[in-house]
mmCIF file of N, CA and C in Angstrom:
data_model
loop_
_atom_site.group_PDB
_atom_site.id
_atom_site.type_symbol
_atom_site.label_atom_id
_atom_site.label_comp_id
_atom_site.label_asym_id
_atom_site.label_seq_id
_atom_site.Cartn_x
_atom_site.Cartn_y
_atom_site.Cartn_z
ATOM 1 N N UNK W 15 0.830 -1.191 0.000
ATOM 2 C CA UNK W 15 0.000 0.000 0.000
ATOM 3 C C UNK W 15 0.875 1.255 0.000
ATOM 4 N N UNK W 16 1.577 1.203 0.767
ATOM 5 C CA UNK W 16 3.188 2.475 0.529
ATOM 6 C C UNK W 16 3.247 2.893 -0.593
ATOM 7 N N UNK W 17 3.773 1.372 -1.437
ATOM 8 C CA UNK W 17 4.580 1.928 -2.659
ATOM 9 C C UNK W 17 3.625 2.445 -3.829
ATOM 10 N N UNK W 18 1.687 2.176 -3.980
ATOM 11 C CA UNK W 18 0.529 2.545 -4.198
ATOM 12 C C UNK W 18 0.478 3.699 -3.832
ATOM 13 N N UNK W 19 0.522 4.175 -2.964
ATOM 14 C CA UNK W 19 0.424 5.556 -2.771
ATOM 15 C C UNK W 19 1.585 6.918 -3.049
ATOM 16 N N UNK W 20 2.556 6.077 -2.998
ATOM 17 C CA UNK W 20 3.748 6.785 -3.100
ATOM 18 C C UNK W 20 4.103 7.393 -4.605
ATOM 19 N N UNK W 21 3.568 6.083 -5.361
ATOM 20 C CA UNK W 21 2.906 6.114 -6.702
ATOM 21 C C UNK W 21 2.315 7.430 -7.250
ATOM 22 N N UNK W 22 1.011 6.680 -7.036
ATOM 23 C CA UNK W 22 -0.235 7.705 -7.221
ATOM 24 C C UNK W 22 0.150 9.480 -6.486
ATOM 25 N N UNK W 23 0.931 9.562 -5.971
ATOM 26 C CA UNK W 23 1.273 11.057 -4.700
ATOM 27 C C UNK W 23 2.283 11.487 -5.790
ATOM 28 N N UNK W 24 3.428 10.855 -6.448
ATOM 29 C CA UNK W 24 3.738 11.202 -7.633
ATOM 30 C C UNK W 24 3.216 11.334 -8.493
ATOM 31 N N UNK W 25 2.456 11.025 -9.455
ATOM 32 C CA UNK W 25 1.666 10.930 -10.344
ATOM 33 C C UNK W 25 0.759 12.298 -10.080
ATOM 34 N N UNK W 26 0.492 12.235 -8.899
ATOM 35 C CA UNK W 26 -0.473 13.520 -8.869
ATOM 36 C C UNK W 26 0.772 15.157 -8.524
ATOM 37 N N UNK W 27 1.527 14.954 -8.107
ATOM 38 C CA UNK W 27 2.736 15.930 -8.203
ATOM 39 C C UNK W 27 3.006 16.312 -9.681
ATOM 40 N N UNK W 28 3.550 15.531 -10.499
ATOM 41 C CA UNK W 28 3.452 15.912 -11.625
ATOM 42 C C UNK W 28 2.526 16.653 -12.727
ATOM 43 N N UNK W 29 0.908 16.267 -12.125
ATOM 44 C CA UNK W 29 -0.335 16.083 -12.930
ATOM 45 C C UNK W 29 -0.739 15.581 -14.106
ATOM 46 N N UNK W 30 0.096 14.352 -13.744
ATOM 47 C CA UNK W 30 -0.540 13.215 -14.826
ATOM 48 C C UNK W 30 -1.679 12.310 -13.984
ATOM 49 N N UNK W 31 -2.454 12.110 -14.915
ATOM 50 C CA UNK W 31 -3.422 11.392 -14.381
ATOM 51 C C UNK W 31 -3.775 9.665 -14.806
ATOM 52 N N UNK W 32 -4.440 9.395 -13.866
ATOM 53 C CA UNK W 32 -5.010 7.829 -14.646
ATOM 54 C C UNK W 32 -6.185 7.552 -14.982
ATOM 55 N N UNK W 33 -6.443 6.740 -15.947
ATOM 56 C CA UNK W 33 -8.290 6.059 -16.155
ATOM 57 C C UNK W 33 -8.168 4.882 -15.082
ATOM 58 N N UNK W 34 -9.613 5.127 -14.502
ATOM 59 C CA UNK W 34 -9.839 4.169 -13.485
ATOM 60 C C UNK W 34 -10.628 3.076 -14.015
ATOM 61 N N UNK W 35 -11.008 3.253 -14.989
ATOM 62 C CA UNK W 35 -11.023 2.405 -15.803
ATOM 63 C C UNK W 35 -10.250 1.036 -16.676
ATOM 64 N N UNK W 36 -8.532 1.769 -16.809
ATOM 65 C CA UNK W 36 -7.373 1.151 -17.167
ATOM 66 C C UNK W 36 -6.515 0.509 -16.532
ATOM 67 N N UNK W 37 -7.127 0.863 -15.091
ATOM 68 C CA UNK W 37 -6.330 -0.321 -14.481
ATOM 69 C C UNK W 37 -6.755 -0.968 -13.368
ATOM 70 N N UNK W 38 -5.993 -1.941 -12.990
ATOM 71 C CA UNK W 38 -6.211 -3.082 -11.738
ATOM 72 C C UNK W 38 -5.519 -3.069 -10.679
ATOM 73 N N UNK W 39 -5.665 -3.141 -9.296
ATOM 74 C CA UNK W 39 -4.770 -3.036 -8.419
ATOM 75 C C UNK W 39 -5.203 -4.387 -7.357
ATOM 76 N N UNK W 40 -3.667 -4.727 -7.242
ATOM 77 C CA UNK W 40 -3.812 -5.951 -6.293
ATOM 78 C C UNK W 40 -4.171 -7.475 -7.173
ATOM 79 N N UNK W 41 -3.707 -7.469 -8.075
ATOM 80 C CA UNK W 41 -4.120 -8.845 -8.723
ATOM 81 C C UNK W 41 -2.476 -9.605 -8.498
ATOM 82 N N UNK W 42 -3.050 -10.779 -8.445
ATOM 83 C CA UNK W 42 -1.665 -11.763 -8.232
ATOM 84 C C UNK W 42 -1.268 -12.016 -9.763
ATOM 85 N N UNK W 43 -1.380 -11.881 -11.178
ATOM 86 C CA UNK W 43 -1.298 -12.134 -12.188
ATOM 87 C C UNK W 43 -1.525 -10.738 -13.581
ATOM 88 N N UNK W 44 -0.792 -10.421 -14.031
ATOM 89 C CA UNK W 44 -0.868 -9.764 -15.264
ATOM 90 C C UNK W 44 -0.627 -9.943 -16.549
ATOM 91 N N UNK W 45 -1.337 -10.291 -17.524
ATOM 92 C CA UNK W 45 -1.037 -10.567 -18.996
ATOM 93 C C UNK W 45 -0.795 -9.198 -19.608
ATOM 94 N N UNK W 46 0.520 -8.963 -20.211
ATOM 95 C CA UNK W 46 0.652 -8.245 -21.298
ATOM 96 C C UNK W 46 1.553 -8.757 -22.094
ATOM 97 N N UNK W 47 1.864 -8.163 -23.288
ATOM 98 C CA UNK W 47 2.101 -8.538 -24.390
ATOM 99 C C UNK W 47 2.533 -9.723 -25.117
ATOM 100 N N UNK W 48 1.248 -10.572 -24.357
ATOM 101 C CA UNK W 48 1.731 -12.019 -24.529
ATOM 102 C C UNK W 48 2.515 -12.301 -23.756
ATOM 103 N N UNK W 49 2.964 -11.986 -22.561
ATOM 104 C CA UNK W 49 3.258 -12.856 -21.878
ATOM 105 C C UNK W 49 2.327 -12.855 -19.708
ATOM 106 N N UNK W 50 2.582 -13.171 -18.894
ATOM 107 C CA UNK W 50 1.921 -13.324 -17.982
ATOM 108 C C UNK W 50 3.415 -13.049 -16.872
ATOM 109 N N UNK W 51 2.632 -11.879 -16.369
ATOM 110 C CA UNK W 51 3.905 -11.393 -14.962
ATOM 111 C C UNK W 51 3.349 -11.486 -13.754
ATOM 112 N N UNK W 52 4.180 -12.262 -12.816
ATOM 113 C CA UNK W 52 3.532 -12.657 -11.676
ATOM 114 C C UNK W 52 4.780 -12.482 -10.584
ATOM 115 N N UNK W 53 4.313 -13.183 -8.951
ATOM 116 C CA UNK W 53 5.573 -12.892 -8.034
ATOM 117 C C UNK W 53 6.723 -13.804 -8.632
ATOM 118 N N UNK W 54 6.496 -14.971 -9.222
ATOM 119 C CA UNK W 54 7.582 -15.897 -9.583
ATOM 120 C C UNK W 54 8.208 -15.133 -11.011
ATOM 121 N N UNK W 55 7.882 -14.587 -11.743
ATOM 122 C CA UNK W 55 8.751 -14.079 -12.996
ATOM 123 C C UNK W 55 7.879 -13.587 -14.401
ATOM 124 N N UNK W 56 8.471 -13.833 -15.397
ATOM 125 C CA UNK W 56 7.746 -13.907 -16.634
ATOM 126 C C UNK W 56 7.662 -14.871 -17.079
ATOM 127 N N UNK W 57 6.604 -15.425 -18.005
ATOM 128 C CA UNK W 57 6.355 -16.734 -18.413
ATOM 129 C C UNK W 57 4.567 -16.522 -19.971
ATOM 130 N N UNK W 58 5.023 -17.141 -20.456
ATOM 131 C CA UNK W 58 4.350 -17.422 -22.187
ATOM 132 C C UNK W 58 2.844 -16.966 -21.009
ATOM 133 N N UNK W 59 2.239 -16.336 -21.920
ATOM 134 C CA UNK W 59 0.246 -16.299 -21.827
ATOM 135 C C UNK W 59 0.143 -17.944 -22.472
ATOM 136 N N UNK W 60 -0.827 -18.952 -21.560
ATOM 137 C CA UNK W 60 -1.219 -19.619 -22.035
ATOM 138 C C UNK W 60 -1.943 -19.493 -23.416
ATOM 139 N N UNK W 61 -2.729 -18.409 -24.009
ATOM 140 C CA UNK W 61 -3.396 -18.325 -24.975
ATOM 141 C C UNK W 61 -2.302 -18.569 -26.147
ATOM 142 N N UNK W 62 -0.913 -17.799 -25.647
ATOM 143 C CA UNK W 62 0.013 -17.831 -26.708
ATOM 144 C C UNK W 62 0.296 -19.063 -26.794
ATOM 145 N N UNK W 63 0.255 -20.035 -25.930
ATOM 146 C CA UNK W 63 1.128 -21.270 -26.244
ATOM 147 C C UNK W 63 0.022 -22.032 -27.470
ATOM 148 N N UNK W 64 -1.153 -21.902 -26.978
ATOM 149 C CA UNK W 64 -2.281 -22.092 -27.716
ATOM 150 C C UNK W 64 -2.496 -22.285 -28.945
ATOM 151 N N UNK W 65 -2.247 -20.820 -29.588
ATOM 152 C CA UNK W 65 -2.109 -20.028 -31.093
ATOM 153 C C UNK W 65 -0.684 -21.436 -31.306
ATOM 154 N N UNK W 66 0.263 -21.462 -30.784
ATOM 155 C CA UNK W 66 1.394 -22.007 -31.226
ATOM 156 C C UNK W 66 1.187 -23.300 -31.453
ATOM 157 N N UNK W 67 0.216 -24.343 -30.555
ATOM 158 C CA UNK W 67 0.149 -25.552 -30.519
ATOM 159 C C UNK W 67 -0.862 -25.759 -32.015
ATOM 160 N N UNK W 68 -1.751 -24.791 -32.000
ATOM 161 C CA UNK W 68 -2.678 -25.285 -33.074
ATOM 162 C C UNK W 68 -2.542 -24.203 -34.361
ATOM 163 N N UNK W 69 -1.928 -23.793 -34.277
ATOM 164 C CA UNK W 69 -0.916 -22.858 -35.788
ATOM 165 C C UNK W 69 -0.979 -23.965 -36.961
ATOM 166 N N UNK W 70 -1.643 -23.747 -37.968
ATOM 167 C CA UNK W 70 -1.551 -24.346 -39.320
ATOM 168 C C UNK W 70 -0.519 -24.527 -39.758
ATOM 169 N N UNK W 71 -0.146 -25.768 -40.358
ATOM 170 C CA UNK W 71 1.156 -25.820 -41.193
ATOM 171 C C UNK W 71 1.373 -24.836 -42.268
ATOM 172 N N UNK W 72 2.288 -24.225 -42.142
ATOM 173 C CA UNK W 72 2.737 -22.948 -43.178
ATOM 174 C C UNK W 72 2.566 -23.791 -44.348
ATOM 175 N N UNK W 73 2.050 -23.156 -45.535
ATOM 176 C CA UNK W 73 2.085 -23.135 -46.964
ATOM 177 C C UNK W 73 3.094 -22.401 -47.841
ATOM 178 N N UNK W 74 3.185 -21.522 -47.417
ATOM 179 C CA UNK W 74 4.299 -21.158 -48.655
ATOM 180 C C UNK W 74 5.818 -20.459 -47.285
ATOM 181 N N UNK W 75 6.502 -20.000 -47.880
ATOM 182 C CA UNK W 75 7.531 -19.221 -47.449
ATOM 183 C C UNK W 75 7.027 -17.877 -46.010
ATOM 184 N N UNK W 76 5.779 -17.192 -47.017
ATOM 185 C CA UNK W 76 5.567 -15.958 -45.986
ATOM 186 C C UNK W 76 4.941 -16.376 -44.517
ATOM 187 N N UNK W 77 3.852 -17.719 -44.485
ATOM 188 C CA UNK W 77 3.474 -18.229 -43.897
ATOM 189 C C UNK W 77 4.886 -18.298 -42.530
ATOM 190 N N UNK W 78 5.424 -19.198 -43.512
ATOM 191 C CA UNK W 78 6.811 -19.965 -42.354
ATOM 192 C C UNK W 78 7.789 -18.775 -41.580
ATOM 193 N N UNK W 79 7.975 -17.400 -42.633
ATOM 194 C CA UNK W 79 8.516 -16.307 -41.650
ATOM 195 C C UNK W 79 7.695 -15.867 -40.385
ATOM 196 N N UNK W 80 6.456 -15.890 -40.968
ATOM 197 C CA UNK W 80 5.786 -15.794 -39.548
ATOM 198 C C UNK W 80 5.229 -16.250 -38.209
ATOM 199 N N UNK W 81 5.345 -17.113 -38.957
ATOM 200 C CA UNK W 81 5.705 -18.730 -37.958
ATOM 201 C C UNK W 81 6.651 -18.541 -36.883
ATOM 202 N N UNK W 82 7.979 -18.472 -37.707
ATOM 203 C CA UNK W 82 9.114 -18.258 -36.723
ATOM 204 C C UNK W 82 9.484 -16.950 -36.026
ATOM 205 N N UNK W 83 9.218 -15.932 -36.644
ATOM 206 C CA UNK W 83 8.970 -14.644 -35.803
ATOM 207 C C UNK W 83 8.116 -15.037 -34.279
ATOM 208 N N UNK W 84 6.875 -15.337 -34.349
ATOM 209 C CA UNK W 84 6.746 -15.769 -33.395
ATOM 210 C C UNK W 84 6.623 -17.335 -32.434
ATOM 211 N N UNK W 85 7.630 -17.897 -32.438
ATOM 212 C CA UNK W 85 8.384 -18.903 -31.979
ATOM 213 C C UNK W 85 9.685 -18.093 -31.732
ATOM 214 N N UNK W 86 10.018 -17.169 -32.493
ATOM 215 C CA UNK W 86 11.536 -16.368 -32.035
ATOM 216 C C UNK W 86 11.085 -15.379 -30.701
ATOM 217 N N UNK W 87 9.763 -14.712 -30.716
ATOM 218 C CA UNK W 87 9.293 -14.040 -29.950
ATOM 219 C C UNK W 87 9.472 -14.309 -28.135
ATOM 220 N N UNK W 88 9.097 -15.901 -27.908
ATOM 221 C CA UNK W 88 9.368 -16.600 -27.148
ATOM 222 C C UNK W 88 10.661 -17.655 -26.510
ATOM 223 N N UNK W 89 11.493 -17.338 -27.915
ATOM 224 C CA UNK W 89 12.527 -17.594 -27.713
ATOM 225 C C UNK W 89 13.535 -18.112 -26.469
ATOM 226 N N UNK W 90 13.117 -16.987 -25.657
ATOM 227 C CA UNK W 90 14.122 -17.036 -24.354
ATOM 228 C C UNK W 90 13.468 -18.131 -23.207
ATOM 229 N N UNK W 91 11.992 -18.794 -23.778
ATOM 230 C CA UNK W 91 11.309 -19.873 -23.240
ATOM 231 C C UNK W 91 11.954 -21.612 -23.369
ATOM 232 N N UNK W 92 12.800 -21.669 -24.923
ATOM 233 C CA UNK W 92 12.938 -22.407 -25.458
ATOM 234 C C UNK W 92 13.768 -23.115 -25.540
ATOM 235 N N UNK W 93 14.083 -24.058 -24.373
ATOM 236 C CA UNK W 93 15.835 -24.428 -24.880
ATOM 237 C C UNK W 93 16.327 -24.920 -26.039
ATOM 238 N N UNK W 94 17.417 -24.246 -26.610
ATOM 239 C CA UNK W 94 18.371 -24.543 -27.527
ATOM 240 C C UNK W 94 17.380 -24.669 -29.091
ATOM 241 N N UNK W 95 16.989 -23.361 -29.307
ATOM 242 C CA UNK W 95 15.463 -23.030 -30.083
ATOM 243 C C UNK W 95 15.845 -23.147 -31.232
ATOM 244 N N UNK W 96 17.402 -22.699 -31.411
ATOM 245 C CA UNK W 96 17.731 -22.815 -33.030
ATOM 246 C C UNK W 96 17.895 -24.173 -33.257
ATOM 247 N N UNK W 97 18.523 -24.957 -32.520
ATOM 248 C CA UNK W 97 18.844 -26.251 -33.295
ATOM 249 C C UNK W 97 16.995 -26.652 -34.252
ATOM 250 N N UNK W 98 15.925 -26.527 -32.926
ATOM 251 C CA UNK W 98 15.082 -27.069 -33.057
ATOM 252 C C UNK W 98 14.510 -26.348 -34.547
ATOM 253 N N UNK W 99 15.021 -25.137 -34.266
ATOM 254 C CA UNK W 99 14.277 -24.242 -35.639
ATOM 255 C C UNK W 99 15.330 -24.521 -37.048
ATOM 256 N N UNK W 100 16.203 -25.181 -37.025
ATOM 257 C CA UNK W 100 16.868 -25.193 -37.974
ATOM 258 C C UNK W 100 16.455 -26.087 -39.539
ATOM 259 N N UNK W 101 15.368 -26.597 -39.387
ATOM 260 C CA UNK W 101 15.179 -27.226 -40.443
ATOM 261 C C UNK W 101 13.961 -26.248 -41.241
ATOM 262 N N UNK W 102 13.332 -25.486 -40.612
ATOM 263 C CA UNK W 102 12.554 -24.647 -40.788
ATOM 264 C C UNK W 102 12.972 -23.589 -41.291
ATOM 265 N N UNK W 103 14.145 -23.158 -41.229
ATOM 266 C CA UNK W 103 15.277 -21.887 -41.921
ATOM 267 C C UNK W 103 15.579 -22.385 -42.849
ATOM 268 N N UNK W 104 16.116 -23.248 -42.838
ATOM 269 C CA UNK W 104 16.449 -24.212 -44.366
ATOM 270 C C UNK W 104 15.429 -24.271 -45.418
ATOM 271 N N UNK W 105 13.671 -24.197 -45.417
ATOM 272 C CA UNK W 105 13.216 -24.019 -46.225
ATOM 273 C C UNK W 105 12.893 -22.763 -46.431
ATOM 274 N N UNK W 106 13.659 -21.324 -45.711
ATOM 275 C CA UNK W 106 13.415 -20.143 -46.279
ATOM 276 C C UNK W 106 14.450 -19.334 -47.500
ATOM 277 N N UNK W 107 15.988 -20.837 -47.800
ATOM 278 C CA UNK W 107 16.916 -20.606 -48.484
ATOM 279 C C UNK W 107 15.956 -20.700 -50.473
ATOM 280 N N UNK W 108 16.560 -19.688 -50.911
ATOM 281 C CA UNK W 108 15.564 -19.397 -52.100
ATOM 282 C C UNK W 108 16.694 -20.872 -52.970
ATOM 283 N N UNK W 109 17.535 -21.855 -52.857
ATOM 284 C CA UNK W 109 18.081 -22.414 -53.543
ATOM 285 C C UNK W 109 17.850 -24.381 -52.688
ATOM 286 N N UNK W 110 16.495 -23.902 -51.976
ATOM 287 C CA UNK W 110 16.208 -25.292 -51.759
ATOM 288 C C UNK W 110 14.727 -24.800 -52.457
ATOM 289 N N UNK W 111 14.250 -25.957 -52.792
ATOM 290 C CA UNK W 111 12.384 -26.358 -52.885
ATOM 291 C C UNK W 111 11.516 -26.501 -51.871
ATOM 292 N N UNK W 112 10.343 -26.144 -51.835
ATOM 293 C CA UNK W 112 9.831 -25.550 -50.941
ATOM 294 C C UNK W 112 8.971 -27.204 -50.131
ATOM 295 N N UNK W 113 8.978 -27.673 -49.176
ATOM 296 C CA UNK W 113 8.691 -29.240 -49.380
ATOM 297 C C UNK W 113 8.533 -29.363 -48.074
ATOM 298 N N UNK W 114 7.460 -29.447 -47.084
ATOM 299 C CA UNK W 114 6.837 -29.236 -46.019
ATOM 300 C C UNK W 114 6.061 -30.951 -45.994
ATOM 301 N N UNK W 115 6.942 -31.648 -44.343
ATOM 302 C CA UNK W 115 6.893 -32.950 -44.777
ATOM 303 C C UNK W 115 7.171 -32.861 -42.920
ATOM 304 N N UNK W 116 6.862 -33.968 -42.364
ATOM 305 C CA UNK W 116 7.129 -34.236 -40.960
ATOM 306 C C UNK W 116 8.693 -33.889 -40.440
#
């Protein structure tokens, strides 16, 4: 409650204000930008893992960059992400064929 007020007592020193509308106080859990911040750390939004588990097999090239953009996004979730992503880079080389196979 201190550091809430100590907050807000700044905030109003300055005269910036807030929508009380925009925010939450006292929740044990916060989702933003895809990911979920809590007392233990940062960690993936389940929704994201979600989108990832049931993500369509890419069809062409543009598909698969975006694919891995976000799988790179999460990256720092992933151990040893490139090896795993490496066969998937390999079909973004314009001197292989494009051939999407288990």
């Amino acid at each position: 409650m201190a550091n809430l007020d100590k907050t807000l007592s700044r905030l109003e020193k300055y005269g910036l204000r807030v929508n009380k509308d925009k925010y939450d106080f006292f929740k044990m859990s916060v989702e933003y930008l895809g990911h979920v911040i809590d007392s233990d750390g940062l960690h993936i939004a389940p929704s994201k893992v979600k989108a990832i588990v049931d993500a369509p097999s890419p069809s062409n090239v543009s598909q698969l960059r975006s694919f891995l953009g976000l799988m790179n996004y999460y990256g720092r979730f992933i151990p040893q992400l490139a090896t795993l992503l490496k066969p998937l880079h390999e079909l973004l080389c314009e001197s292989r064929p494009w051939k999407w196979s288990q």
